[in-house]
Amino acid sequence: MAKLWGGRFAKNTDAMVEEFTSSIAFDQRMYREDIAGSIAHARMLAKCGIIETEEAETIITGLSGILADIEAGNFSFEVSLEDIHMNIEKRLTERIGPVGGKLHTARSRNDQVALDTHMYLKREIADIAERLVDLQQSILETAEKHKTIIMPGYTHLQRAQPILFSHHLMAYFFMLARDFSRLGGVWERTDIMPLGAGALAGTTFPIDRFFVAEQLGFNKVYENSLDAVSDRDYVLEFLSFASILMMHLSRLSEEIILWSTAEFSFIELDDAHCTGSSIMPQKKNPDVSELVRGKSGRVFGHLMAMLTIAKGLPLAYNKDFQEDKEGLFDTIDTVKFSITVYAAMIKAMRINGNRMEQTLTQDFSNATDMADYLVKKGLPFRQAHEVVGKSVRYCIENGKFLMDLSLEEFRQFSPLFAEDIQDAIRVETCVANRNSFGGTSYQQVELAIKSAQQTVISEREKAKMFTASK
C-alpha cells in the first residue's frame, strides 16, 4: 500500500519494519482526540483563509462521519497506515476526495501526536481526579464511623503507642490529598497546546494557534516550537504522580494484608473483595490488596522507562517518543482500577475494634506516657526513660504488664509515682492527652475530620473544573 509520505522512497517498507514501527495497536485509543484536534485545525485553516470555508465544512463533516463509524465499530484500523493519524486521514480522503489532503496543511504528525497525547491525558486526569476524591471520601467516612476505636500504633512493625484507628486511616487521607495536589500540577503542565509547532520549526502559513487552543479548551500555548514537539515532561510528571500514589496504596495494602490475618484480626474484608484457594477450602485471600501492591512495581517501571527514553534524546522529535504511550496508557488503566476498587473495598470492610483494643491490654505501648508522667512530676526525661525501662524489664521477668503493677511496685522504681499513675497510663488517657496539633487525641482527630470534609468539597470543585475544560 502506498504511503502518504512515500514520494521520496523508491522501495516499499519491509513488512517486518512496517509492523515494528506501527503504533496503531495502542494509539487508536486516542481517536476522539485526533478527530477533535483535526476539526479545530480545519476551522482555523478556514478562519485564516488558508483553505476555503466550504472545504473546511466538507472536512469537518467527513471527520464527524469517521468518528461515528469508529464509535459504532465500523472502522478497521490498518497496521500498514502506522498510526491513528494516518488511518483517519486516509479514510477521510477516501470519503471526501482530494480536499481531505488539505487537512494536513500547516501541521505535522509530530505536533499532531503531541496534541492528541495532551488532550487524552487531560481527559484521563479529570476522570482520575474524580475517582481519587471518591477514595478519599471512602477513607473519611470509615474514619468517621469508627473514630473512637483505639489500636496499637507501630514503629518498626513493633507496638509503639496507642492511637485512634481513625487517626491511622486519616494519615492515608492526607497522603492522597497531596496526591490530588500533585495531579493538579500535572494538569497545569498538560494544559498547554502544541499544535502549530509543525515538525519542529513552526510553519510558513499564517495560522492562529490561540484560536485552536480556545477551540480545544487549552489555557496556554507552547512558546517554542522545538519544545512543543519534544516535551514529554507532562507524561513524566503524570507517571511520577502515579508512582507516588501507587506507593501510598501499596503501603495501605501491606497494612490491610497484615490486619486481615488471623494473627492480627483487626479487620475482615468483604467476601466480594477476596478470593479463595483451589485446594484449601478455608482460605479467604486479600487478592485486591496484593495485586495493588504488585502493580505499584509495574507503574514504577513505566516511570523509569520513560526517564530512560527521554534522557538522551536531542531536540526535536525522535521516533523513541512512540514508546511514551504504552506505559502511559497502562499506568492510567492501572491507577483507575486501583483507586476505584480500593474505594469500594474500604467502605465494605468490617472493623474489629474489640480485637484492636484487646491487644493493648497485653503490651507496653503506654510506656512513653508513664515516662511523661514522671517528667511532669519534675524528673528529667532521660532519667524517666531509664525508670520506665527498668519497670518494663521487671514486668517481663514477672509475667506482668504496666497496668498490673501495684502502687508499691511502681514506687520501687521512683517515689514520684502516686495513686493517679494507673489512670495516667490507661490507653484512653494516653490517646486523649496527645492533643498537640495533628496528634491522635479525640479532639485533634475530630478537627482533622472536619478539615478533611472541607478538603473533599474543594477537591470535588477542582475535579469538576478539570472535567469542564477537558
JSON list of N, CA and C in Angstrom, two decimals, residues 397-460:
[
{"chain": "A", "resi": 397, "resn": "GLU", "atom": "N", "xyz": [10.02, -9.94, 83.30]},
{"chain": "A", "resi": 397, "resn": "GLU", "atom": "CA", "xyz": [10.59, -11.01, 84.13]},
{"chain": "A", "resi": 397, "resn": "GLU", "atom": "C", "xyz": [9.54, -11.65, 85.05]},
{"chain": "A", "resi": 398, "resn": "ASN", "atom": "N", "xyz": [8.47, -10.89, 85.33]},
{"chain": "A", "resi": 398, "resn": "ASN", "atom": "CA", "xyz": [7.46, -11.38, 86.27]},
{"chain": "A", "resi": 398, "resn": "ASN", "atom": "C", "xyz": [6.12, -11.66, 85.61]},
{"chain": "A", "resi": 399, "resn": "GLY", "atom": "N", "xyz": [6.10, -11.66, 84.26]},
{"chain": "A", "resi": 399, "resn": "GLY", "atom": "CA", "xyz": [4.87, -12.00, 83.54]},
{"chain": "A", "resi": 399, "resn": "GLY", "atom": "C", "xyz": [3.75, -11.01, 83.76]},
{"chain": "A", "resi": 400, "resn": "LYS", "atom": "N", "xyz": [4.08, -9.74, 83.83]},
{"chain": "A", "resi": 400, "resn": "LYS", "atom": "CA", "xyz": [3.09, -8.69, 84.06]},
{"chain": "A", "resi": 400, "resn": "LYS", "atom": "C", "xyz": [3.17, -7.62, 82.97]},
{"chain": "A", "resi": 401, "resn": "PHE", "atom": "N", "xyz": [2.16, -6.72, 83.01]},
{"chain": "A", "resi": 401, "resn": "PHE", "atom": "CA", "xyz": [2.18, -5.50, 82.18]},
{"chain": "A", "resi": 401, "resn": "PHE", "atom": "C", "xyz": [2.07, -4.31, 83.13]},
{"chain": "A", "resi": 402, "resn": "LEU", "atom": "N", "xyz": [2.32, -3.12, 82.62]},
{"chain": "A", "resi": 402, "resn": "LEU", "atom": "CA", "xyz": [2.39, -1.94, 83.49]},
{"chain": "A", "resi": 402, "resn": "LEU", "atom": "C", "xyz": [1.11, -1.71, 84.27]},
{"chain": "A", "resi": 403, "resn": "MET", "atom": "N", "xyz": [-0.03, -1.98, 83.63]},
{"chain": "A", "resi": 403, "resn": "MET", "atom": "CA", "xyz": [-1.31, -1.78, 84.32]},
{"chain": "A", "resi": 403, "resn": "MET", "atom": "C", "xyz": [-1.52, -2.79, 85.45]},
{"chain": "A", "resi": 404, "resn": "ASP", "atom": "N", "xyz": [-0.73, -3.87, 85.47]},
{"chain": "A", "resi": 404, "resn": "ASP", "atom": "CA", "xyz": [-0.86, -4.89, 86.51]},
{"chain": "A", "resi": 404, "resn": "ASP", "atom": "C", "xyz": [-0.11, -4.53, 87.79]},
{"chain": "A", "resi": 405, "resn": "LEU", "atom": "N", "xyz": [0.77, -3.53, 87.72]},
{"chain": "A", "resi": 405, "resn": "LEU", "atom": "CA", "xyz": [1.63, -3.21, 88.87]},
{"chain": "A", "resi": 405, "resn": "LEU", "atom": "C", "xyz": [0.82, -2.51, 89.96]},
{"chain": "A", "resi": 406, "resn": "SER", "atom": "N", "xyz": [1.14, -2.83, 91.20]},
{"chain": "A", "resi": 406, "resn": "SER", "atom": "CA", "xyz": [0.56, -2.13, 92.34]},
{"chain": "A", "resi": 406, "resn": "SER", "atom": "C", "xyz": [1.33, -0.84, 92.57]},
{"chain": "A", "resi": 407, "resn": "LEU", "atom": "N", "xyz": [0.77, 0.04, 93.39]},
{"chain": "A", "resi": 407, "resn": "LEU", "atom": "CA", "xyz": [1.45, 1.30, 93.69]},
{"chain": "A", "resi": 407, "resn": "LEU", "atom": "C", "xyz": [2.80, 1.03, 94.36]},
{"chain": "A", "resi": 408, "resn": "GLU", "atom": "N", "xyz": [2.85, 0.01, 95.22]},
{"chain": "A", "resi": 408, "resn": "GLU", "atom": "CA", "xyz": [4.11, -0.32, 95.88]},
{"chain": "A", "resi": 408, "resn": "GLU", "atom": "C", "xyz": [5.16, -0.73, 94.86]},
{"chain": "A", "resi": 409, "resn": "GLU", "atom": "N", "xyz": [4.73, -1.51, 93.87]},
{"chain": "A", "resi": 409, "resn": "GLU", "atom": "CA", "xyz": [5.67, -1.93, 92.84]},
{"chain": "A", "resi": 409, "resn": "GLU", "atom": "C", "xyz": [6.16, -0.73, 92.02]},
{"chain": "A", "resi": 410, "resn": "PHE", "atom": "N", "xyz": [5.26, 0.17, 91.69]},
{"chain": "A", "resi": 410, "resn": "PHE", "atom": "CA", "xyz": [5.67, 1.38, 90.97]},
{"chain": "A", "resi": 410, "resn": "PHE", "atom": "C", "xyz": [6.72, 2.14, 91.76]},
{"chain": "A", "resi": 411, "resn": "ARG", "atom": "N", "xyz": [6.50, 2.26, 93.07]},
{"chain": "A", "resi": 411, "resn": "ARG", "atom": "CA", "xyz": [7.39, 3.07, 93.90]},
{"chain": "A", "resi": 411, "resn": "ARG", "atom": "C", "xyz": [8.75, 2.42, 94.14]},
{"chain": "A", "resi": 412, "resn": "GLN", "atom": "N", "xyz": [8.87, 1.15, 93.75]},
{"chain": "A", "resi": 412, "resn": "GLN", "atom": "CA", "xyz": [10.20, 0.53, 93.79]},
{"chain": "A", "resi": 412, "resn": "GLN", "atom": "C", "xyz": [11.15, 1.23, 92.81]},
{"chain": "A", "resi": 413, "resn": "PHE", "atom": "N", "xyz": [10.55, 1.81, 91.79]},
{"chain": "A", "resi": 413, "resn": "PHE", "atom": "CA", "xyz": [11.36, 2.42, 90.73]},
{"chain": "A", "resi": 413, "resn": "PHE", "atom": "C", "xyz": [11.45, 3.94, 90.86]},
{"chain": "A", "resi": 414, "resn": "SER", "atom": "N", "xyz": [10.45, 4.56, 91.49]},
{"chain": "A", "resi": 414, "resn": "SER", "atom": "CA", "xyz": [10.51, 6.01, 91.73]},
{"chain": "A", "resi": 414, "resn": "SER", "atom": "C", "xyz": [9.48, 6.40, 92.78]},
{"chain": "A", "resi": 415, "resn": "PRO", "atom": "N", "xyz": [9.88, 7.24, 93.73]},
{"chain": "A", "resi": 415, "resn": "PRO", "atom": "CA", "xyz": [8.92, 7.71, 94.75]},
{"chain": "A", "resi": 415, "resn": "PRO", "atom": "C", "xyz": [7.94, 8.72, 94.18]},
{"chain": "A", "resi": 416, "resn": "LEU", "atom": "N", "xyz": [8.14, 9.15, 92.95]},
{"chain": "A", "resi": 416, "resn": "LEU", "atom": "CA", "xyz": [7.25, 10.14, 92.35]},
{"chain": "A", "resi": 416, "resn": "LEU", "atom": "C", "xyz": [5.92, 9.55, 91.91]},
{"chain": "A", "resi": 417, "resn": "PHE", "atom": "N", "xyz": [5.86, 8.22, 91.83]},
{"chain": "A", "resi": 417, "resn": "PHE", "atom": "CA", "xyz": [4.59, 7.60, 91.44]},
{"chain": "A", "resi": 417, "resn": "PHE", "atom": "C", "xyz": [3.58, 7.77, 92.57]},
{"chain": "A", "resi": 418, "resn": "ALA", "atom": "N", "xyz": [2.36, 8.16, 92.18]},
{"chain": "A", "resi": 418, "resn": "ALA", "atom": "CA", "xyz": [1.28, 8.33, 93.15]},
{"chain": "A", "resi": 418, "resn": "ALA", "atom": "C", "xyz": [0.06, 7.53, 92.69]},
{"chain": "A", "resi": 419, "resn": "GLU", "atom": "N", "xyz": [-1.03, 7.66, 93.43]},
{"chain": "A", "resi": 419, "resn": "GLU", "atom": "CA", "xyz": [-2.22, 6.86, 93.15]},
{"chain": "A", "resi": 419, "resn": "GLU", "atom": "C", "xyz": [-2.82, 7.13, 91.77]},
{"chain": "A", "resi": 420, "resn": "ASP", "atom": "N", "xyz": [-2.50, 8.28, 91.18]},
{"chain": "A", "resi": 420, "resn": "ASP", "atom": "CA", "xyz": [-3.07, 8.60, 89.87]},
{"chain": "A", "resi": 420, "resn": "ASP", "atom": "C", "xyz": [-2.32, 7.95, 88.70]},
{"chain": "A", "resi": 421, "resn": "ILE", "atom": "N", "xyz": [-1.28, 7.17, 88.98]},
{"chain": "A", "resi": 421, "resn": "ILE", "atom": "CA", "xyz": [-0.49, 6.58, 87.90]},
{"chain": "A", "resi": 421, "resn": "ILE", "atom": "C", "xyz": [-1.31, 5.62, 87.05]},
{"chain": "A", "resi": 422, "resn": "GLN", "atom": "N", "xyz": [-2.18, 4.84, 87.66]},
{"chain": "A", "resi": 422, "resn": "GLN", "atom": "CA", "xyz": [-2.98, 3.88, 86.90]},
{"chain": "A", "resi": 422, "resn": "GLN", "atom": "C", "xyz": [-3.85, 4.60, 85.86]},
{"chain": "A", "resi": 423, "resn": "ASP", "atom": "N", "xyz": [-4.48, 5.68, 86.29]},
{"chain": "A", "resi": 423, "resn": "ASP", "atom": "CA", "xyz": [-5.33, 6.42, 85.35]},
{"chain": "A", "resi": 423, "resn": "ASP", "atom": "C", "xyz": [-4.49, 7.09, 84.27]},
{"chain": "A", "resi": 424, "resn": "ALA", "atom": "N", "xyz": [-3.29, 7.53, 84.65]},
{"chain": "A", "resi": 424, "resn": "ALA", "atom": "CA", "xyz": [-2.43, 8.24, 83.69]},
{"chain": "A", "resi": 424, "resn": "ALA", "atom": "C", "xyz": [-1.97, 7.36, 82.55]},
{"chain": "A", "resi": 425, "resn": "ILE", "atom": "N", "xyz": [-1.89, 6.05, 82.78]},
{"chain": "A", "resi": 425, "resn": "ILE", "atom": "CA", "xyz": [-1.38, 5.17, 81.72]},
{"chain": "A", "resi": 425, "resn": "ILE", "atom": "C", "xyz": [-2.46, 4.28, 81.11]},
{"chain": "A", "resi": 426, "resn": "ARG", "atom": "N", "xyz": [-3.73, 4.57, 81.43]},
{"chain": "A", "resi": 426, "resn": "ARG", "atom": "CA", "xyz": [-4.81, 3.90, 80.70]},
{"chain": "A", "resi": 426, "resn": "ARG", "atom": "C", "xyz": [-4.74, 4.31, 79.23]},
{"chain": "A", "resi": 427, "resn": "VAL", "atom": "N", "xyz": [-5.05, 3.39, 78.32]},
{"chain": "A", "resi": 427, "resn": "VAL", "atom": "CA", "xyz": [-4.88, 3.71, 76.89]},
{"chain": "A", "resi": 427, "resn": "VAL", "atom": "C", "xyz": [-5.78, 4.87, 76.48]},
{"chain": "A", "resi": 428, "resn": "GLU", "atom": "N", "xyz": [-6.97, 4.97, 77.09]},
{"chain": "A", "resi": 428, "resn": "GLU", "atom": "CA", "xyz": [-7.87, 6.07, 76.76]},
{"chain": "A", "resi": 428, "resn": "GLU", "atom": "C", "xyz": [-7.23, 7.41, 77.14]},
{"chain": "A", "resi": 429, "resn": "THR", "atom": "N", "xyz": [-6.55, 7.42, 78.29]},
{"chain": "A", "resi": 429, "resn": "THR", "atom": "CA", "xyz": [-5.86, 8.64, 78.73]},
{"chain": "A", "resi": 429, "resn": "THR", "atom": "C", "xyz": [-4.68, 8.93, 77.82]},
{"chain": "A", "resi": 430, "resn": "CYS", "atom": "N", "xyz": [-3.96, 7.89, 77.47]},
{"chain": "A", "resi": 430, "resn": "CYS", "atom": "CA", "xyz": [-2.81, 8.07, 76.57]},
{"chain": "A", "resi": 430, "resn": "CYS", "atom": "C", "xyz": [-3.24, 8.74, 75.27]},
{"chain": "A", "resi": 431, "resn": "VAL", "atom": "N", "xyz": [-4.36, 8.29, 74.73]},
{"chain": "A", "resi": 431, "resn": "VAL", "atom": "CA", "xyz": [-4.86, 8.86, 73.48]},
{"chain": "A", "resi": 431, "resn": "VAL", "atom": "C", "xyz": [-5.35, 10.29, 73.70]},
{"chain": "A", "resi": 432, "resn": "ALA", "atom": "N", "xyz": [-6.16, 10.48, 74.71]},
{"chain": "A", "resi": 432, "resn": "ALA", "atom": "CA", "xyz": [-6.77, 11.80, 74.95]},
{"chain": "A", "resi": 432, "resn": "ALA", "atom": "C", "xyz": [-5.73, 12.88, 75.21]},
{"chain": "A", "resi": 433, "resn": "ASN", "atom": "N", "xyz": [-4.62, 12.50, 75.86]},
{"chain": "A", "resi": 433, "resn": "ASN", "atom": "CA", "xyz": [-3.61, 13.50, 76.22]},
{"chain": "A", "resi": 433, "resn": "ASN", "atom": "C", "xyz": [-2.72, 13.92, 75.05]},
{"chain": "A", "resi": 434, "resn": "ARG", "atom": "N", "xyz": [-2.74, 13.16, 73.96]},
{"chain": "A", "resi": 434, "resn": "ARG", "atom": "CA", "xyz": [-1.90, 13.54, 72.80]},
{"chain": "A", "resi": 434, "resn": "ARG", "atom": "C", "xyz": [-2.66, 14.55, 71.95]},
{"chain": "A", "resi": 435, "resn": "ASN", "atom": "N", "xyz": [-2.77, 15.73, 72.52]},
{"chain": "A", "resi": 435, "resn": "ASN", "atom": "CA", "xyz": [-3.65, 16.76, 71.96]},
{"chain": "A", "resi": 435, "resn": "ASN", "atom": "C", "xyz": [-2.88, 17.85, 71.22]},
{"chain": "A", "resi": 436, "resn": "SER", "atom": "N", "xyz": [-1.62, 17.61, 70.93]},
{"chain": "A", "resi": 436, "resn": "SER", "atom": "CA", "xyz": [-0.88, 18.58, 70.10]},
{"chain": "A", "resi": 436, "resn": "SER", "atom": "C", "xyz": [-1.47, 18.57, 68.70]},
{"chain": "A", "resi": 437, "resn": "PHE", "atom": "N", "xyz": [-1.31, 19.66, 67.98]},
{"chain": "A", "resi": 437, "resn": "PHE", "atom": "CA", "xyz": [-1.92, 19.78, 66.65]},
{"chain": "A", "resi": 437, "resn": "PHE", "atom": "C", "xyz": [-1.47, 18.61, 65.76]},
{"chain": "A", "resi": 438, "resn": "GLY", "atom": "N", "xyz": [-2.43, 17.92, 65.17]},
{"chain": "A", "resi": 438, "resn": "GLY", "atom": "CA", "xyz": [-2.11, 16.78, 64.32]},
{"chain": "A", "resi": 438, "resn": "GLY", "atom": "C", "xyz": [-1.94, 15.49, 65.08]},
{"chain": "A", "resi": 439, "resn": "GLY", "atom": "N", "xyz": [-2.15, 15.51, 66.40]},
{"chain": "A", "resi": 439, "resn": "GLY", "atom": "CA", "xyz": [-1.98, 14.32, 67.21]},
{"chain": "A", "resi": 439, "resn": "GLY", "atom": "C", "xyz": [-3.17, 13.39, 67.14]},
{"chain": "A", "resi": 440, "resn": "THR", "atom": "N", "xyz": [-3.13, 12.34, 67.96]},
{"chain": "A", "resi": 440, "resn": "THR", "atom": "CA", "xyz": [-4.14, 11.28, 67.88]},
{"chain": "A", "resi": 440, "resn": "THR", "atom": "C", "xyz": [-5.28, 11.47, 68.87]},
{"chain": "A", "resi": 441, "resn": "SER", "atom": "N", "xyz": [-5.32, 12.56, 69.60]},
{"chain": "A", "resi": 441, "resn": "SER", "atom": "CA", "xyz": [-6.39, 12.74, 70.59]},
{"chain": "A", "resi": 441, "resn": "SER", "atom": "C", "xyz": [-7.75, 12.80, 69.90]},
{"chain": "A", "resi": 442, "resn": "TYR", "atom": "N", "xyz": [-8.79, 12.52, 70.68]},
{"chain": "A", "resi": 442, "resn": "TYR", "atom": "CA", "xyz": [-10.15, 12.57, 70.14]},
{"chain": "A", "resi": 442, "resn": "TYR", "atom": "C", "xyz": [-10.43, 13.95, 69.54]},
{"chain": "A", "resi": 443, "resn": "GLN", "atom": "N", "xyz": [-10.00, 14.98, 70.24]},
{"chain": "A", "resi": 443, "resn": "GLN", "atom": "CA", "xyz": [-10.25, 16.35, 69.78]},
{"chain": "A", "resi": 443, "resn": "GLN", "atom": "C", "xyz": [-9.52, 16.64, 68.48]},
{"chain": "A", "resi": 444, "resn": "GLN", "atom": "N", "xyz": [-8.27, 16.24, 68.39]},
{"chain": "A", "resi": 444, "resn": "GLN", "atom": "CA", "xyz": [-7.49, 16.52, 67.18]},
{"chain": "A", "resi": 444, "resn": "GLN", "atom": "C", "xyz": [-8.01, 15.72, 65.98]},
{"chain": "A", "resi": 445, "resn": "VAL", "atom": "N", "xyz": [-8.41, 14.49, 66.21]},
{"chain": "A", "resi": 445, "resn": "VAL", "atom": "CA", "xyz": [-8.97, 13.70, 65.11]},
{"chain": "A", "resi": 445, "resn": "VAL", "atom": "C", "xyz": [-10.29, 14.30, 64.63]},
{"chain": "A", "resi": 446, "resn": "GLU", "atom": "N", "xyz": [-11.08, 14.80, 65.55]},
{"chain": "A", "resi": 446, "resn": "GLU", "atom": "CA", "xyz": [-12.32, 15.47, 65.16]},
{"chain": "A", "resi": 446, "resn": "GLU", "atom": "C", "xyz": [-12.02, 16.69, 64.28]},
{"chain": "A", "resi": 447, "resn": "LEU", "atom": "N", "xyz": [-11.02, 17.46, 64.68]},
{"chain": "A", "resi": 447, "resn": "LEU", "atom": "CA", "xyz": [-10.62, 18.62, 63.87]},
{"chain": "A", "resi": 447, "resn": "LEU", "atom": "C", "xyz": [-10.10, 18.18, 62.50]},
{"chain": "A", "resi": 448, "resn": "ALA", "atom": "N", "xyz": [-9.34, 17.09, 62.48]},
{"chain": "A", "resi": 448, "resn": "ALA", "atom": "CA", "xyz": [-8.79, 16.59, 61.21]},
{"chain": "A", "resi": 448, "resn": "ALA", "atom": "C", "xyz": [-9.90, 16.14, 60.28]},
{"chain": "A", "resi": 449, "resn": "ILE", "atom": "N", "xyz": [-10.91, 15.50, 60.83]},
{"chain": "A", "resi": 449, "resn": "ILE", "atom": "CA", "xyz": [-12.04, 15.04, 60.01]},
{"chain": "A", "resi": 449, "resn": "ILE", "atom": "C", "xyz": [-12.79, 16.23, 59.43]},
{"chain": "A", "resi": 450, "resn": "LYS", "atom": "N", "xyz": [-13.00, 17.26, 60.23]},
{"chain": "A", "resi": 450, "resn": "LYS", "atom": "CA", "xyz": [-13.68, 18.46, 59.73]},
{"chain": "A", "resi": 450, "resn": "LYS", "atom": "C", "xyz": [-12.86, 19.13, 58.64]},
{"chain": "A", "resi": 451, "resn": "SER", "atom": "N", "xyz": [-11.55, 19.19, 58.83]},
{"chain": "A", "resi": 451, "resn": "SER", "atom": "CA", "xyz": [-10.67, 19.75, 57.80]},
{"chain": "A", "resi": 451, "resn": "SER", "atom": "C", "xyz": [-10.74, 18.92, 56.51]},
{"chain": "A", "resi": 452, "resn": "ALA", "atom": "N", "xyz": [-10.76, 17.60, 56.68]},
{"chain": "A", "resi": 452, "resn": "ALA", "atom": "CA", "xyz": [-10.81, 16.71, 55.52]},
{"chain": "A", "resi": 452, "resn": "ALA", "atom": "C", "xyz": [-12.13, 16.86, 54.76]},
{"chain": "A", "resi": 453, "resn": "GLN", "atom": "N", "xyz": [-13.21, 17.10, 55.48]},
{"chain": "A", "resi": 453, "resn": "GLN", "atom": "CA", "xyz": [-14.50, 17.31, 54.82]},
{"chain": "A", "resi": 453, "resn": "GLN", "atom": "C", "xyz": [-14.45, 18.53, 53.90]},
{"chain": "A", "resi": 454, "resn": "GLN", "atom": "N", "xyz": [-13.79, 19.58, 54.37]},
{"chain": "A", "resi": 454, "resn": "GLN", "atom": "CA", "xyz": [-13.64, 20.77, 53.53]},
{"chain": "A", "resi": 454, "resn": "GLN", "atom": "C", "xyz": [-12.70, 20.50, 52.35]},
{"chain": "A", "resi": 455, "resn": "THR", "atom": "N", "xyz": [-11.69, 19.68, 52.60]},
{"chain": "A", "resi": 455, "resn": "THR", "atom": "CA", "xyz": [-10.77, 19.32, 51.52]},
{"chain": "A", "resi": 455, "resn": "THR", "atom": "C", "xyz": [-11.50, 18.58, 50.41]},
{"chain": "A", "resi": 456, "resn": "VAL", "atom": "N", "xyz": [-12.37, 17.66, 50.79]},
{"chain": "A", "resi": 456, "resn": "VAL", "atom": "CA", "xyz": [-13.14, 16.90, 49.80]},
{"chain": "A", "resi": 456, "resn": "VAL", "atom": "C", "xyz": [-14.03, 17.83, 48.97]},
{"chain": "A", "resi": 457, "resn": "ILE", "atom": "N", "xyz": [-14.67, 18.78, 49.62]},
{"chain": "A", "resi": 457, "resn": "ILE", "atom": "CA", "xyz": [-15.52, 19.74, 48.90]},
{"chain": "A", "resi": 457, "resn": "ILE", "atom": "C", "xyz": [-14.68, 20.52, 47.89]},
{"chain": "A", "resi": 458, "resn": "SER", "atom": "N", "xyz": [-13.53, 21.01, 48.34]},
{"chain": "A", "resi": 458, "resn": "SER", "atom": "CA", "xyz": [-12.65, 21.79, 47.47]},
{"chain": "A", "resi": 458, "resn": "SER", "atom": "C", "xyz": [-12.13, 20.95, 46.31]},
{"chain": "A", "resi": 459, "resn": "GLU", "atom": "N", "xyz": [-11.74, 19.71, 46.60]},
{"chain": "A", "resi": 459, "resn": "GLU", "atom": "CA", "xyz": [-11.21, 18.85, 45.54]},
{"chain": "A", "resi": 459, "resn": "GLU", "atom": "C", "xyz": [-12.28, 18.48, 44.52]},
{"chain": "A", "resi": 460, "resn": "ARG", "atom": "N", "xyz": [-13.51, 18.28, 44.97]},
{"chain": "A", "resi": 460, "resn": "ARG", "atom": "CA", "xyz": [-14.58, 17.97, 44.02]},
{"chain": "A", "resi": 460, "resn": "ARG", "atom": "C", "xyz": [-14.82, 19.14, 43.07]}
]
